[in-house]
Amino acid sequence: MISCITPPFILDRLLDSDNEAIRQAALATLLTTARLRGQREVRGLISGALATAADGRRSIFDCENGTFLPFATFVRAEDDEPVADRSANQAFDGLGVTRSFYRDVFGRNSIDGRGMRLQGFVHRGRRYNNAFWDGQQMVFGDGDGEVFADFTGSLDVIAHELGHGVTEHTAKLEYRFQPGALNESLSDVAGSMVKQWHLGQTADQADWLIGADIFTPSIDADALRSMKAPGKAFNNKLFGQDPQPDHMERYVELPDTDEGDNGGVHVNSGIPNKAFYLVATIIGGNSWEAPGVIWYESMRASAETTDFQAFADTTFSKAGELYGAGSSQQQAVQTAWDEVGIRVGVSPTLGRR
Amino acid sequence: MRVSLATHGGLAAPITSRRPPRILDTERMPPAAAGQLRRLVAAVLAEGGGTRRSGRGGDAMTYTITVDDDGRSATITGSDTTMSAAFGALLSLIERQTG
């Protein structure tokens, strides 16, 4: 069985290192799949090579309720102390935790893998009920105060949005139909992993909710979405029932329009979300370890039009590459997708083995 | 002139789409605000009626503003990531007047 503490994407990067010892260690690991665990000297060299404290520097801007970002006022830089504005500090901290997560867990230097600056814009618009990633920066609304609260208050929402940035720089999944729902799901996976990593929670301990903090106390809703129980995040008179399916049998066909949510990208993401939750709970322990590595590697191996089936197939083959064919991790991947109605590892080629 | 704003998409898309549209009627507005609304609508229409959907991922919201004036109707669209300054000003005015 192949078992390696350092994921292949980090090893690939280390092969480009200027340090001969690191290159040799990475090469040896790739060739022999030797475990690096316990080899303190090598691990020290690796962490040194990955240290990028100066990279992904943060800047926070205050839109002062405007919608035109170039007019925003700069309020906090990477080395500045906290400022008086709570939203600015929350955005700053959320960007920082997410940046640390990608660096420490996946060896990824910021959103683009090359130290891209992280810019956050707070107080965008008036009573604006959203947070989004515009390809360059993260933008936060204050919420209307009735249904939604300040969007900077949710770490999983911040990580979700930055996750869109990572997807844009890797798989580039188009934002419609299944590739779009997969795009949304990968951001929810990022959001939940970052939150769990920050809180030190195992898969069993986590709530698997996205946006639990963005509703005002008066709203009867657990969260925006539940990865554990898609379709059950909310059910109230004000905005009805959570429309997310948790199985392909309940896949919601919607048109590729604004009204149709680009083919239901925020709706059908419930299916791959549930699959990730199941993989993480079946494997057990921390979601950002084997489950996260399998998903991250599979995202990097995906493309603009990758659909659910293709992504599921990729996670199955990646689990085999990373942890061995027939490993418990690969079996967990197969079981999880099967439970949401997507069969993997049953092609004629694989079936004969 | 009657102006209706429908909002779609965003992080909370399934919830956002179920919220009722915001509606403004110049007959029920202070003259100064009504005049400003007419000017901003004219400015966005002069630009060609806003922009199409961004086509880019990342939870941007899209806006459809329907203008009914003296029997004529026009639709203006924009998104968080592609709106012009004029569209942004119109959007802000509608949100301010209906907030």
XYZ file of C-alpha atoms in Angstrom:
452
model
C 0.000 0.000 0.000
C 1.271 3.418 -0.891
C 1.134 5.754 2.063
C 2.912 9.055 2.068
C 2.784 11.827 4.616
C 3.715 14.480 2.074
C 1.146 14.794 -0.711
C 2.444 14.537 -4.292
C 1.657 18.162 -5.153
C 4.049 19.277 -2.430
C 6.676 16.822 -3.595
C 6.312 18.126 -7.148
C 7.011 21.596 -5.867
C 9.958 20.454 -3.828
C 11.526 18.941 -6.948
C 11.949 22.540 -8.139
C 13.636 23.618 -4.927
C 16.977 25.402 -5.057
C 18.141 23.245 -2.181
C 19.830 20.082 -3.386
C 18.983 18.134 -0.226
C 15.300 18.975 -0.597
C 15.279 17.996 -4.263
C 16.932 14.697 -3.476
C 14.562 13.985 -0.619
C 11.536 14.774 -2.766
C 12.824 12.662 -5.612
C 13.598 9.768 -3.312
C 10.132 9.996 -1.848
C 8.446 10.078 -5.204
C 10.490 7.154 -6.487
C 10.329 4.889 -3.487
C 7.212 6.237 -1.745
C 9.305 6.176 1.412
C 7.638 7.714 4.389
C 9.108 10.972 5.585
C 7.456 10.711 8.966
C 10.012 10.977 11.728
C 12.850 12.186 9.525
C 13.129 15.460 11.357
C 16.024 16.851 9.397
C 14.215 16.457 6.084
C 10.935 17.723 7.457
C 12.679 20.817 8.782
C 14.137 21.517 5.368
C 10.731 21.044 3.776
C 8.953 23.425 6.136
C 11.698 25.976 5.498
C 11.206 25.664 1.757
C 7.461 26.131 2.134
C 7.638 29.097 4.492
C 6.153 32.029 2.613
C 5.277 34.485 5.340
C 5.673 37.461 3.032
C 3.369 36.018 0.421
C -0.388 36.420 0.076
C -0.212 39.704 1.975
C -3.562 41.103 3.036
C -5.131 44.509 2.433
C -8.573 45.495 3.643
C -10.635 48.287 2.084
C -13.821 49.992 3.236
C -16.385 50.558 0.485
C -18.345 52.892 2.782
C -21.577 51.470 1.313
C -20.521 52.139 -2.272
C -20.527 49.518 -5.024
C -17.664 50.863 -7.114
C -14.566 49.211 -5.618
C -11.964 51.708 -6.922
C -13.551 54.315 -4.639
C -12.999 52.232 -1.499
C -10.749 53.483 1.300
C -7.737 51.471 2.402
C -8.034 50.617 6.113
C -5.673 47.808 7.144
C -2.460 46.278 5.793
C -0.735 42.996 6.607
C 1.511 44.391 9.329
C -1.048 46.763 10.861
C -2.618 46.342 14.276
C -6.382 45.726 14.447
C -8.478 48.759 13.555
C -11.692 50.068 15.117
C -13.930 48.491 12.458
C -14.925 44.977 13.478
C -15.821 43.949 9.904
C -12.384 44.963 8.639
C -10.705 42.893 11.351
C -12.937 39.871 10.787
C -12.247 39.943 7.051
C -8.522 40.317 7.755
C -8.523 37.367 10.151
C -10.628 35.155 7.900
C -8.352 35.763 4.927
C -5.373 34.983 7.161
C -6.736 31.685 8.470
C -7.663 30.571 4.963
C -4.238 31.532 3.623
C -2.570 29.566 6.451
C -4.787 26.568 5.768
C -3.773 26.338 2.110
C -0.119 26.880 2.970
C 0.110 24.455 5.899
C -2.222 21.736 4.653
C -1.743 21.748 0.874
C 1.540 23.639 0.529
C -0.274 26.194 -1.625
C 1.058 29.748 -1.650
C -2.100 31.880 -1.612
C -4.993 31.613 -4.069
C -3.012 31.278 -7.266
C -0.210 29.201 -5.767
C 2.178 32.071 -6.457
C 1.606 34.334 -3.492
C -1.255 36.404 -4.901
C -2.164 39.348 -2.672
C -5.400 38.953 -0.739
C -7.651 41.971 -0.866
C -10.868 42.225 1.088
C -13.542 44.883 0.543
C -15.984 45.360 3.432
C -19.227 47.343 3.779
C -19.956 46.921 0.093
C -23.276 48.461 -0.906
C -26.224 49.190 1.285
C -27.809 46.279 3.183
C -26.075 44.016 0.691
C -26.930 40.331 1.274
C -23.901 38.693 -0.216
C -20.195 38.035 -0.287
C -18.408 37.197 -3.518
C -15.079 36.627 -5.203
C -14.713 38.746 -8.325
C -11.628 37.087 -9.730
C -9.273 39.494 -8.001
C -10.671 40.226 -4.592
C -13.123 39.221 -1.924
C -16.116 41.507 -1.385
C -18.387 41.513 1.695
C -21.819 42.986 2.333
C -23.143 44.027 5.721
C -26.390 42.110 5.258
C -29.786 43.756 5.575
C -29.860 43.263 9.343
C -33.227 41.554 9.031
C -32.436 38.236 7.360
C -28.683 38.430 6.933
C -25.973 39.725 9.259
C -22.453 40.910 8.417
C -20.888 38.389 6.036
C -17.382 38.906 7.468
C -18.574 37.051 10.584
C -18.420 33.636 8.924
C -15.073 31.902 8.418
C -16.582 29.190 6.224
C -18.098 31.852 3.960
C -14.722 33.579 3.622
C -13.003 30.279 2.864
C -15.832 29.395 0.457
C -15.200 32.557 -1.543
C -11.426 32.150 -1.569
C -12.083 28.556 -2.605
C -13.660 29.979 -5.782
C -10.362 31.726 -6.388
C -8.432 28.472 -5.993
C -10.828 26.672 -8.359
C -10.423 29.491 -10.872
C -6.661 28.932 -10.793
C -6.873 25.122 -11.047
C -9.863 23.300 -12.569
C -11.474 26.516 -13.900
C -14.862 24.793 -13.680
C -17.450 26.724 -15.662
C -20.195 28.216 -13.527
C -23.252 26.407 -14.850
C -24.985 23.032 -14.637
C -22.956 20.201 -13.081
C -19.497 21.775 -13.468
C -20.926 24.882 -11.766
C -22.510 22.859 -8.960
C -19.174 21.074 -8.544
C -17.477 24.485 -8.432
C -19.883 25.510 -5.671
C -19.366 22.229 -3.830
C -15.575 22.553 -3.909
C -15.971 25.956 -2.277
C -18.223 24.482 0.410
C -15.665 21.711 0.948
C -12.963 24.384 1.339
C -15.187 26.395 3.684
C -15.946 23.464 5.944
C -12.359 22.165 5.986
C -10.928 25.574 6.879
C -13.467 25.973 9.686
C -12.793 22.475 11.026
C -9.027 22.966 10.771
C -9.258 26.276 12.603
C -11.415 24.774 15.365
C -9.417 21.537 15.514
C -12.534 19.454 14.877
C -12.655 15.922 13.503
C -15.267 14.980 10.898
C -17.443 13.533 13.656
C -17.274 16.683 15.757
C -17.976 19.177 12.970
C -21.416 20.649 12.230
C -20.853 20.563 8.426
C -22.902 23.741 8.058
C -22.098 26.524 5.618
C -23.022 30.029 6.694
C -24.392 29.218 10.133
C -23.294 32.686 11.239
C -24.779 34.813 8.491
C -28.416 34.860 9.587
C -29.692 37.311 12.166
C -30.893 35.725 15.442
C -34.508 36.333 14.410
C -34.250 33.960 11.448
C -35.268 30.355 11.941
C -32.520 28.652 9.939
C -29.521 26.511 10.870
C -27.420 27.722 7.979
C -27.328 28.401 4.257
C -26.464 24.794 3.467
C -25.787 21.555 5.294
C -23.221 19.178 3.810
C -24.311 16.493 6.252
C -27.998 16.855 5.434
C -28.544 18.742 2.161
C -32.141 19.981 1.997
C -32.403 20.385 5.753
C -30.480 23.608 6.440
C -33.661 25.672 6.705
C -37.407 25.430 6.453
C -39.342 28.547 7.379
C -42.191 30.729 6.158
C -39.968 33.561 5.007
C -37.959 31.718 2.379
C -39.315 28.208 2.337
C -37.380 24.968 2.426
C -33.749 24.315 1.584
C -33.915 23.083 -2.045
C -30.686 21.053 -2.027
C -30.847 17.395 -3.116
C -28.723 14.748 -1.384
C -28.964 12.107 -4.135
C -28.886 11.984 -7.949
C -32.488 10.747 -7.928
C -33.486 14.180 -6.660
C -31.211 16.201 -8.975
C -32.986 19.471 -9.773
C -33.134 20.404 -13.469
C -33.016 24.185 -13.773
C -32.331 26.424 -16.786
C -29.012 28.187 -17.344
C -30.443 31.600 -16.502
C -30.060 34.084 -13.674
C -33.440 32.965 -12.315
C -32.411 29.317 -12.675
C -29.206 29.898 -10.698
C -27.149 28.988 -13.790
C -28.672 25.522 -13.838
C -28.930 25.234 -10.067
C -25.278 25.608 -9.110
C -26.206 26.441 -5.490
C -28.845 23.718 -5.458
C -27.285 20.578 -6.899
C -24.000 21.179 -5.082
C -25.764 19.282 -2.281
C -24.950 15.996 -4.027
C -21.121 16.264 -4.125
C -21.259 18.033 -0.737
C -22.909 14.980 0.787
C -20.342 12.725 -0.912
C -17.473 14.641 0.702
C -19.157 14.545 4.100
C -19.596 10.777 3.757
C -15.982 10.213 2.690
C -14.767 12.242 5.663
C -16.936 10.425 8.188
C -16.258 6.956 6.762
C -12.485 7.522 6.785
C -12.744 9.290 10.137
C -10.375 11.743 11.751
C -9.673 15.114 10.170
C -11.458 16.016 6.945
C -8.463 17.979 5.666
C -6.177 14.938 5.767
C -6.922 12.015 3.418
C -10.394 13.253 2.280
C -9.121 16.794 1.692
C -6.002 15.624 -0.129
C -8.039 13.336 -2.405
C -10.473 16.171 -3.219
C -7.741 18.766 -3.706
C -5.752 16.474 -6.009
C -8.927 15.681 -7.950
C -9.755 19.370 -8.351
C -6.278 19.939 -9.770
C -6.893 17.092 -12.221
C -10.281 18.477 -13.337
C -11.177 20.886 -16.137
C -13.842 23.391 -17.220
C -16.524 20.846 -18.113
C -15.892 18.149 -15.508
C -19.259 16.809 -14.324
C -20.191 14.864 -11.180
C -19.432 11.452 -12.675
C -16.054 12.518 -14.052
C -15.074 14.124 -10.757
C -16.216 11.078 -8.805
C -14.146 8.843 -11.097
C -11.141 11.102 -10.524
C -11.491 10.966 -6.733
C -11.600 7.182 -6.957
C -8.457 6.966 -9.064
C -6.660 9.615 -6.961
C -7.522 7.730 -3.778
C -5.973 4.667 -5.398
C -2.831 6.552 -6.431
C -2.413 8.217 -3.043
C -3.375 5.424 -0.678
C -3.324 2.293 -2.803
C -5.857 0.386 -4.885
C -8.371 -1.239 -2.597
C -7.237 0.858 0.375
C -9.775 1.802 3.012
C -9.616 5.389 1.730
C -10.449 4.307 -1.813
C -13.267 2.098 -0.558
C -14.643 5.033 1.422
C -14.678 7.152 -1.747
C -16.550 4.429 -3.616
C -19.100 3.938 -0.840
C -19.709 7.676 -0.453
C -20.423 8.304 -4.133
C -22.582 5.184 -4.267
C -24.719 6.570 -1.446
C -25.485 9.704 -3.468
C -26.261 7.682 -6.589
C -22.969 7.893 -8.478
C -21.119 4.654 -9.155
C -17.346 4.646 -9.446
C -14.747 1.947 -9.909
C -17.122 -0.317 -11.791
C -15.865 0.183 -15.357
C -15.185 -3.046 -17.331
C -11.415 -2.496 -17.006
C -11.519 -2.140 -13.262
C -14.174 -4.814 -12.857
C -11.937 -7.505 -14.348
C -9.185 -6.940 -11.845
C -42.376 55.646 -14.334
C -42.313 52.344 -12.462
C -39.017 50.586 -11.742
C -38.731 47.013 -10.478
C -35.500 45.386 -9.289
C -35.167 41.586 -9.158
C -32.013 40.114 -7.647
C -30.662 36.646 -8.373
C -27.640 34.523 -7.559
C -25.088 35.156 -4.884
C -23.966 32.998 -2.017
C -27.547 32.500 -0.879
C -29.027 32.151 -4.377
C -31.995 29.891 -3.519
C -33.049 32.318 -0.777
C -32.310 35.522 -2.699
C -34.489 34.456 -5.623
C -37.455 33.929 -3.326
C -37.338 37.466 -1.966
C -39.885 39.833 -3.542
C -38.646 42.421 -6.075
C -38.080 46.005 -4.964
C -40.447 48.436 -6.665
C -40.291 52.197 -7.106
C -42.896 54.464 -8.657
C -41.916 58.035 -9.468
C -45.467 59.152 -8.684
C -44.922 58.082 -5.102
C -41.452 59.617 -4.729
C -40.231 63.059 -3.727
C -39.702 65.112 -6.935
C -35.950 65.389 -6.472
C -35.499 61.621 -6.021
C -37.885 60.909 -8.916
C -35.864 63.214 -11.153
C -32.649 61.495 -10.120
C -34.170 58.075 -10.859
C -35.227 59.226 -14.355
C -31.744 60.597 -15.062
C -29.978 57.420 -13.895
C -32.326 55.153 -15.889
C -31.689 57.306 -18.965
C -27.919 57.093 -18.393
C -27.926 53.283 -18.161
C -30.221 52.957 -21.182
C -27.875 55.261 -23.108
C -25.077 52.801 -22.338
C -27.087 50.050 -23.998
C -29.063 48.729 -21.040
C -26.349 47.418 -18.794
C -24.237 44.309 -19.205
C -24.963 40.671 -19.660
C -24.198 38.066 -17.056
C -20.577 37.839 -16.099
C -20.193 34.136 -16.846
C -17.632 34.008 -14.097
C -17.878 31.955 -10.943
C -17.774 33.180 -7.414
C -21.224 34.055 -6.134
C -21.693 37.397 -7.884
C -25.296 38.601 -7.845
C -27.163 39.559 -10.976
C -29.754 42.304 -11.246
C -32.681 42.725 -13.589
C -34.255 46.175 -13.555
C -37.520 46.501 -15.453
C -38.601 50.008 -16.382
C -42.213 50.705 -17.363
C -42.869 54.214 -18.536
C -45.901 55.498 -20.380
C -46.682 52.153 -22.009
C -43.093 51.393 -22.941
C -40.997 48.789 -21.198
C -37.240 48.237 -21.035
C -35.083 45.738 -19.192
C -31.661 46.561 -17.807
C -29.318 43.888 -16.502
C -26.056 43.918 -14.594
C -23.952 41.871 -12.224
C -21.709 42.582 -9.263
C -18.596 41.907 -11.298
C -19.490 43.678 -14.535
C -21.699 46.650 -13.718
C -20.845 50.117 -14.969
C -20.601 53.126 -12.677
C -23.986 54.346 -13.969
C -25.621 50.993 -13.310
C -24.111 50.972 -9.815
C -25.526 54.420 -9.142
C -28.991 53.365 -10.319
C -28.848 50.220 -8.212
C -27.777 52.192 -5.144
C -30.611 54.657 -5.625
C -33.220 51.902 -5.907
C -31.836 50.120 -2.861
C -31.710 53.334 -0.868
C -35.259 54.340 -1.817
C -36.693 50.882 -1.098
C -34.548 50.091 1.958
